[in-house]
Short mmCIF file of C-alpha atoms in Angstrom, two decimals:
data_model
loop_
_atom_site.label_atom_id
_atom_site.label_comp_id
_atom_site.label_asym_id
_atom_site.label_seq_id
_atom_site.Cartn_x
_atom_site.Cartn_y
_atom_site.Cartn_z
CA MET Q 197 15.21 9.57 -16.28
CA ASN Q 198 13.17 6.40 -15.93
CA PRO Q 199 14.31 3.71 -13.49
CA ALA Q 200 13.60 0.91 -15.93
CA ALA Q 201 15.93 2.52 -18.48
CA LEU Q 202 18.88 2.61 -16.09
CA PRO Q 203 21.63 0.02 -16.48
CA ALA Q 204 22.50 -2.02 -13.41
CA SER Q 205 25.46 -0.46 -11.62
CA ALA Q 206 27.94 -1.67 -9.05
CA ALA Q 207 28.12 -0.24 -5.55
CA ILE Q 208 29.86 3.13 -5.39
CA SER Q 209 32.35 3.90 -2.68
CA ALA Q 210 31.81 6.79 -0.29
CA GLN Q 211 35.00 8.48 -1.48
CA ASP Q 212 34.02 8.41 -5.16
CA ALA Q 213 30.29 9.06 -4.79
CA GLN Q 214 28.90 12.12 -6.53
CA PRO Q 215 25.32 13.49 -6.25
CA HIS Q 216 24.43 11.97 -9.60
CA ASP Q 217 25.83 8.62 -8.44
CA VAL Q 218 23.54 8.63 -5.40
CA GLU Q 219 20.61 9.52 -7.63
CA ALA Q 220 21.46 6.67 -9.98
CA GLU Q 221 21.58 4.22 -7.08
CA ILE Q 222 18.19 5.42 -5.79
CA LEU Q 223 16.70 4.90 -9.24
CA ARG Q 224 18.36 1.51 -9.54
CA LEU Q 225 16.65 0.39 -6.34
CA ALA Q 226 13.39 1.89 -7.56
CA ARG Q 227 13.66 -0.48 -10.52
CA GLU Q 228 15.01 -3.54 -8.74
CA GLU Q 229 13.08 -3.28 -5.46
CA PRO Q 230 10.16 -0.91 -6.09
CA THR Q 231 8.32 -1.84 -2.88
CA LEU Q 232 11.08 -0.55 -0.58
CA GLY Q 233 10.11 2.55 1.39
CA GLN Q 234 12.23 5.70 1.52
CA ALA Q 235 13.73 4.85 4.93
CA ALA Q 236 14.65 1.35 3.75
CA VAL Q 237 16.29 2.73 0.60
CA ALA Q 238 18.28 5.27 2.63
CA GLU Q 239 19.46 2.51 4.98
CA ARG Q 240 20.38 0.23 2.08
CA LEU Q 241 22.50 2.97 0.51
CA ARG Q 242 24.18 3.78 3.82
CA GLN Q 243 25.22 0.13 4.02
CA GLU Q 244 26.80 0.57 0.60
CA GLY Q 245 28.68 3.66 1.79
CA LEU Q 246 26.39 6.29 0.34
CA GLN Q 247 25.00 8.88 2.76
CA ILE Q 248 21.49 10.18 2.12
CA SER Q 249 18.46 10.79 4.29
CA ALA Q 250 15.01 9.31 3.82
CA SER Q 251 13.72 12.74 2.82
CA GLY Q 252 16.54 12.94 0.27
CA VAL Q 253 15.37 9.67 -1.25
CA ARG Q 254 11.84 11.01 -1.47
CA TYR Q 255 13.09 14.17 -3.19
CA ILE Q 256 14.72 12.08 -5.92
CA TRP Q 257 11.60 9.96 -6.27
CA GLN Q 258 9.44 13.05 -6.65
CA LYS Q 259 11.83 14.47 -9.20
CA HIS Q 260 11.19 11.42 -11.40
CA GLY Q 261 7.51 10.92 -10.54
CA LEU Q 262 8.19 7.79 -8.48
CA GLU Q 263 7.19 8.88 -4.98
CA THR Q 264 4.72 6.04 -4.38
CA THR Q 265 5.01 2.27 -4.66
CA VAL Q 266 2.22 2.30 -7.24
CA LYS Q 267 4.07 4.78 -9.45
CA ARG Q 268 7.28 2.77 -9.23
CA LEU Q 269 5.47 -0.45 -10.14
CA GLN Q 270 3.65 1.29 -12.98
CA ALA Q 271 6.95 2.63 -14.33
CA LEU Q 272 8.53 -0.80 -14.13
CA ALA Q 273 5.63 -2.45 -15.94
CA SER Q 274 5.36 0.25 -18.63
CA GLN Q 275 9.06 0.12 -19.51
CA SER Q 276 9.11 -3.64 -19.77
CA GLY Q 277 8.21 -5.39 -22.98
CA ASP Q 278 6.25 -7.89 -20.88
CA GLY Q 279 4.10 -5.26 -19.15
CA LEU Q 280 2.54 -6.57 -15.94
CA ALA Q 281 4.18 -9.94 -16.58
CA ALA Q 282 7.46 -8.29 -15.55
CA LEU Q 283 6.11 -7.97 -12.00
CA THR Q 284 5.95 -10.69 -9.39
CA ASP Q 285 2.57 -11.95 -8.19
CA ASN Q 286 2.95 -9.94 -4.99
CA GLN Q 287 3.90 -6.81 -6.92
CA ARG Q 288 0.88 -7.17 -9.18
CA ARG Q 289 -1.39 -7.51 -6.15
CA LEU Q 290 0.18 -4.42 -4.59
CA LEU Q 291 -0.28 -2.50 -7.82
CA GLU Q 292 -3.91 -3.54 -8.12
CA ARG Q 293 -4.67 -2.61 -4.52
CA GLY Q 294 -2.84 0.68 -4.87
CA GLU Q 295 -4.73 1.62 -8.01
CA VAL Q 296 -8.05 0.84 -6.32
CA SER Q 297 -7.03 3.01 -3.37
CA ALA Q 298 -6.05 5.82 -5.74
CA GLN Q 299 -9.44 5.60 -7.47
CA LEU Q 300 -11.24 5.81 -4.13
CA SER Q 301 -9.08 8.79 -3.17
CA ALA Q 302 -9.92 10.51 -6.45
CA GLN Q 303 -13.64 9.86 -5.97
CA LEU Q 304 -13.55 11.22 -2.45
CA SER Q 305 -11.53 14.29 -3.48
CA ALA Q 306 -13.96 15.01 -6.31
CA GLN Q 307 -16.91 14.64 -3.96
CA GLN Q 308 -15.33 16.96 -1.40
CA SER Q 309 -14.54 19.45 -4.15
CA ARG Q 310 -18.20 19.48 -5.20
CA THR Q 311 -19.54 19.86 -1.67
CA GLY Q 312 -16.76 22.06 -0.27
CA ALA Q 313 -16.86 19.96 2.92
CA ASP Q 314 -13.46 18.42 3.32
CA GLY Q 315 -13.33 19.23 7.02
CA GLU Q 316 -9.58 19.76 6.92
CA ASP Q 317 -7.15 22.67 6.76
CA ASN Q 318 -7.16 24.00 3.19
CA GLU Q 319 -3.44 24.67 3.40
CA ARG Q 320 -2.74 20.95 3.05
CA GLY Q 321 -2.77 21.36 -0.74
CA ASP Q 322 -4.58 19.45 -3.45
CA GLU Q 323 -2.12 16.55 -3.44
CA GLU Q 324 -2.67 15.60 0.20
CA PRO Q 325 -4.57 12.26 0.24
CA PRO Q 326 -7.99 12.09 1.96
CA GLU Q 327 -8.24 10.74 5.48
CA ARG Q 328 -7.61 7.02 5.69
CA ARG Q 329 -10.74 6.56 7.79
CA GLN Q 330 -12.84 7.97 4.95
CA LEU Q 331 -11.16 5.68 2.42
CA ILE Q 332 -12.00 2.68 4.61
CA ILE Q 333 -15.64 3.80 4.86
CA ASN Q 334 -15.89 4.17 1.07
CA ALA Q 335 -14.30 0.77 0.45
CA ALA Q 336 -16.57 -0.89 3.01
CA ALA Q 337 -19.65 0.73 1.48
CA LYS Q 338 -18.63 -0.54 -1.95
CA LEU Q 339 -18.27 -4.14 -0.77
CA PHE Q 340 -21.35 -4.09 1.46
CA SER Q 341 -23.33 -2.80 -1.50
CA GLU Q 342 -21.95 -5.31 -4.01
CA GLN Q 343 -21.80 -8.52 -1.97
CA GLY Q 344 -23.69 -7.89 1.24
CA TYR Q 345 -22.69 -7.51 4.88
CA ASP Q 346 -22.21 -11.18 5.72
CA ARG Q 347 -19.96 -11.94 2.75
CA SER Q 348 -17.73 -8.89 3.24
CA SER Q 349 -14.88 -9.38 5.70
CA ILE Q 350 -12.50 -6.87 7.25
CA ARG Q 351 -9.74 -8.56 5.27
CA ASP Q 352 -11.69 -7.95 2.05
CA ILE Q 353 -12.21 -4.30 2.96
CA ALA Q 354 -8.55 -3.83 3.84
CA ARG Q 355 -7.50 -5.41 0.53
CA GLU Q 356 -9.88 -3.11 -1.36
CA VAL Q 357 -8.19 0.00 0.02
CA GLY Q 358 -4.64 -1.38 0.00
CA LEU Q 359 -4.21 -1.77 3.75
CA LEU Q 360 -3.56 -4.51 6.26
CA PRO Q 361 -6.55 -5.70 8.36
CA GLY Q 362 -4.90 -4.28 11.48
CA SER Q 363 -5.02 -0.80 9.96
CA VAL Q 364 -8.79 -1.09 9.58
CA TYR Q 365 -9.19 -2.24 13.19
CA HIS Q 366 -7.21 0.83 14.26
CA TYR Q 367 -10.19 2.95 13.14
CA PHE Q 368 -13.09 0.54 13.64
CA ALA Q 369 -13.23 -2.06 16.40
CA SER Q 370 -15.42 -4.43 14.38
CA LYS Q 371 -17.13 -4.95 11.05
CA GLU Q 372 -20.43 -4.05 12.70
CA GLU Q 373 -19.04 -0.72 13.88
CA LEU Q 374 -17.79 -0.02 10.36
CA TYR Q 375 -21.19 -0.90 8.88
CA LEU Q 376 -22.91 1.50 11.26
CA ALA Q 377 -20.39 4.23 10.47
CA VAL Q 378 -21.11 3.83 6.75
CA HIS Q 379 -24.83 4.27 7.32
CA ARG Q 380 -24.47 7.15 9.76
CA GLU Q 381 -22.46 9.06 7.20
CA GLY Q 382 -24.74 8.09 4.34
CA PHE Q 383 -27.96 9.11 6.06
CA THR Q 384 -26.48 12.34 7.40
CA ARG Q 385 -25.25 13.29 3.95
CA VAL Q 386 -28.37 12.41 1.96
CA LEU Q 387 -30.70 13.85 4.60
CA ALA Q 388 -29.08 17.26 4.26
CA LYS Q 389 -29.22 17.11 0.45
CA VAL Q 390 -32.86 16.03 0.33
CA LYS Q 391 -33.95 18.75 2.76
CA ALA Q 392 -32.07 21.41 0.82
CA ALA Q 393 -33.53 20.28 -2.50
CA ALA Q 394 -37.10 20.10 -1.20
CA ALA Q 395 -36.82 23.58 0.27
CA THR Q 396 -36.37 25.05 -3.21
CA GLY Q 397 -39.66 23.60 -4.51
CA THR Q 398 -42.52 25.85 -5.57
CA ASP Q 399 -45.41 23.60 -4.43
CA PRO Q 400 -45.88 20.25 -2.60
CA TRP Q 401 -45.54 18.15 -5.75
CA ASP Q 402 -42.46 20.05 -6.90
CA ARG Q 403 -40.85 19.70 -3.46
CA LEU Q 404 -41.44 15.94 -3.51
CA THR Q 405 -40.05 15.64 -7.03
CA ARG Q 406 -36.87 17.53 -6.13
CA ALA Q 407 -36.33 15.28 -3.12
CA CYS Q 408 -36.81 12.18 -5.31
CA VAL Q 409 -34.28 13.46 -7.84
CA VAL Q 410 -31.64 13.71 -5.09
CA HIS Q 411 -32.51 10.23 -3.81
CA ILE Q 412 -32.20 8.54 -7.21
CA ILE Q 413 -29.03 10.42 -8.18
CA GLY Q 414 -27.43 9.17 -4.97
CA ILE Q 415 -28.37 5.56 -5.73
CA VAL Q 416 -27.19 5.43 -9.35
CA GLU Q 417 -24.48 8.08 -9.57
CA GLY Q 418 -23.34 8.79 -6.02
CA SER Q 419 -20.44 7.46 -4.00
CA PRO Q 420 -20.56 3.92 -2.57
CA VAL Q 421 -21.80 5.43 0.70
CA ASP Q 422 -24.67 7.17 -1.11
CA ARG Q 423 -25.64 4.01 -2.97
CA ILE Q 424 -25.69 1.70 0.01
CA THR Q 425 -27.83 4.15 1.99
CA GLY Q 426 -30.53 3.80 -0.64
CA HIS Q 427 -30.74 0.11 -1.34
CA ASN Q 428 -28.70 -2.12 0.96
CA LEU Q 429 -31.05 -1.70 3.93
CA ALA Q 430 -33.73 -3.84 2.37
CA ILE Q 431 -31.45 -6.84 1.86
CA THR Q 432 -29.70 -6.89 5.23
CA GLY Q 433 -30.47 -10.25 6.84
CA ASN Q 434 -29.03 -9.37 10.24
CA ARG Q 435 -32.02 -8.33 12.37
CA GLU Q 436 -29.92 -6.95 15.24
CA LEU Q 437 -27.86 -4.87 12.88
CA PHE Q 438 -30.95 -3.67 11.06
CA ALA Q 439 -32.44 -2.55 14.39
CA LYS Q 440 -29.38 -0.41 15.09
CA ILE Q 441 -29.70 1.51 11.83
CA GLN Q 442 -33.49 1.76 12.06
CA PRO Q 443 -33.40 5.18 13.83
CA LEU Q 444 -31.30 6.55 10.97
CA ARG Q 445 -33.72 5.18 8.42
CA ASP Q 446 -36.72 6.52 10.36
CA ALA Q 447 -35.24 10.02 10.40
CA TYR Q 448 -34.72 9.91 6.65
CA GLU Q 449 -38.18 8.51 5.93
CA GLY Q 450 -39.59 11.22 8.17
CA VAL Q 451 -38.61 13.80 5.56
CA PHE Q 452 -40.55 11.95 2.87
CA ARG Q 453 -43.44 11.41 5.27
CA ASN Q 454 -43.77 15.18 5.68
CA LEU Q 455 -43.48 15.76 1.93
CA VAL Q 456 -46.11 13.14 1.08
CA ASN Q 457 -48.47 14.26 3.85
CA ALA Q 458 -48.42 17.77 2.39
CA LEU Q 459 -49.66 16.61 -1.03
CA PRO Q 460 -53.13 17.64 -2.21
CA VAL Q 461 -54.52 14.16 -2.87
CA ALA Q 462 -57.94 12.59 -3.20
CA PRO Q 463 -59.84 11.90 0.03
CA GLY Q 464 -59.17 8.42 1.43
CA THR Q 465 -55.69 8.10 -0.10
CA ASP Q 466 -53.41 5.97 2.12
CA LEU Q 467 -50.49 8.38 2.47
CA SER Q 468 -48.37 5.85 4.36
CA LEU Q 469 -48.71 3.27 1.60
CA LEU Q 470 -48.10 5.97 -1.02
CA ARG Q 471 -44.84 6.93 0.69
CA LEU Q 472 -43.63 3.35 1.01
CA PHE Q 473 -44.61 2.63 -2.59
CA LEU Q 474 -42.56 5.59 -3.81
CA LEU Q 475 -39.51 4.87 -1.64
CA GLY Q 476 -39.56 1.18 -2.55
CA GLY Q 477 -39.71 1.98 -6.25
CA MET Q 478 -36.81 4.42 -6.02
CA ASN Q 479 -34.64 2.10 -3.93
CA TRP Q 480 -34.82 -0.61 -6.60
CA VAL Q 481 -33.79 1.67 -9.46
CA TYR Q 482 -30.21 0.47 -9.04
CA LEU Q 483 -31.24 -3.00 -10.29
CA TRP Q 484 -32.49 -1.90 -13.70
CA TYR Q 485 -30.86 1.50 -14.24
CA HIS Q 486 -28.84 1.85 -17.45
CA GLN Q 487 -26.91 5.04 -17.98
CA GLY Q 488 -27.87 6.83 -21.18
CA ARG Q 489 -31.48 5.68 -21.38
CA ARG Q 490 -33.17 7.88 -18.81
CA SER Q 491 -31.44 10.28 -16.47
CA PRO Q 492 -32.10 10.13 -12.72
CA GLU Q 493 -33.99 13.42 -13.07
CA GLU Q 494 -36.26 11.97 -15.78
CA ILE Q 495 -36.93 8.86 -13.71
CA ALA Q 496 -37.85 10.88 -10.62
CA HIS Q 497 -40.16 13.19 -12.57
CA ALA Q 498 -41.88 10.22 -14.26
CA MET Q 499 -42.44 8.38 -10.97
CA VAL Q 500 -43.95 11.38 -9.22
CA ASP Q 501 -45.99 12.32 -12.28
CA MET Q 502 -47.54 8.85 -12.43
CA LEU Q 503 -48.49 9.09 -8.77
CA ARG Q 504 -49.86 12.57 -9.22
CA ARG Q 505 -52.07 11.74 -12.19
CA GLY Q 506 -53.40 8.73 -10.32
CA VAL Q 507 -54.17 10.25 -6.91
CA GLN Q 508 -54.42 14.02 -7.14
CA ALA Q 509 -57.77 15.59 -6.27
#
């Protein structure tokens, strides 16, 4: 039964109420006031003489696929001939924020599924949402990457993930702390991937190429955290903030320094300049990359091959 298809009904007395009557009233409120939480719905029905617990309300919602505000708003919009126009401005904003949050959750779940590193008890089940802290980090990385640190506010980040600003401050004391957390996670993650990829190489050039493939994939196809790790460093105008993430960047560049220093190149080759030239070229791929033309693997192989043909002994 869909809430939007239910006719409006009058309040039912406690003496006459049947289980299906309580269910009908829950679905009526799902249609008329979709943003009410389960506790608020239970209290509203108790005021009308119907006894049901908050968990009972949730059971009915789940039975009809309406257990979240987003799902209730989606059902209301889909069953209306006016679509989203049937929602109030506030409801449309809630729906938009909720859908963004769901997309971020799906991205994070997919990423954790690929890496097998969810860091939580596996008995939670596939439907348990990712940690809110991680969702905030992903949303912050997305905005920092798209519009820069200075133009991204905590309010913007909270809106992106469907939270109030106070909820973000519960996890991160400041925007600066959040920015540093994004980069700590990004560098830790990509550092492990690059080292693992390079270790499978058959010779110095192959090891460098494999590391470059991982770097470019992260920039153009990875999560927001992966992308910002690659390219947002170069456009950060805050010198103090840049200094705080410099040790993370140095550790990552150290891997490429070792890979480049191991190359069999012509005498007199400036290995430091070669490394910076390669990293700079890869970090700017995000500006001109178009999916479907060349894959990240093809780009990495071409870049390293051009260097190799120009400097190898």
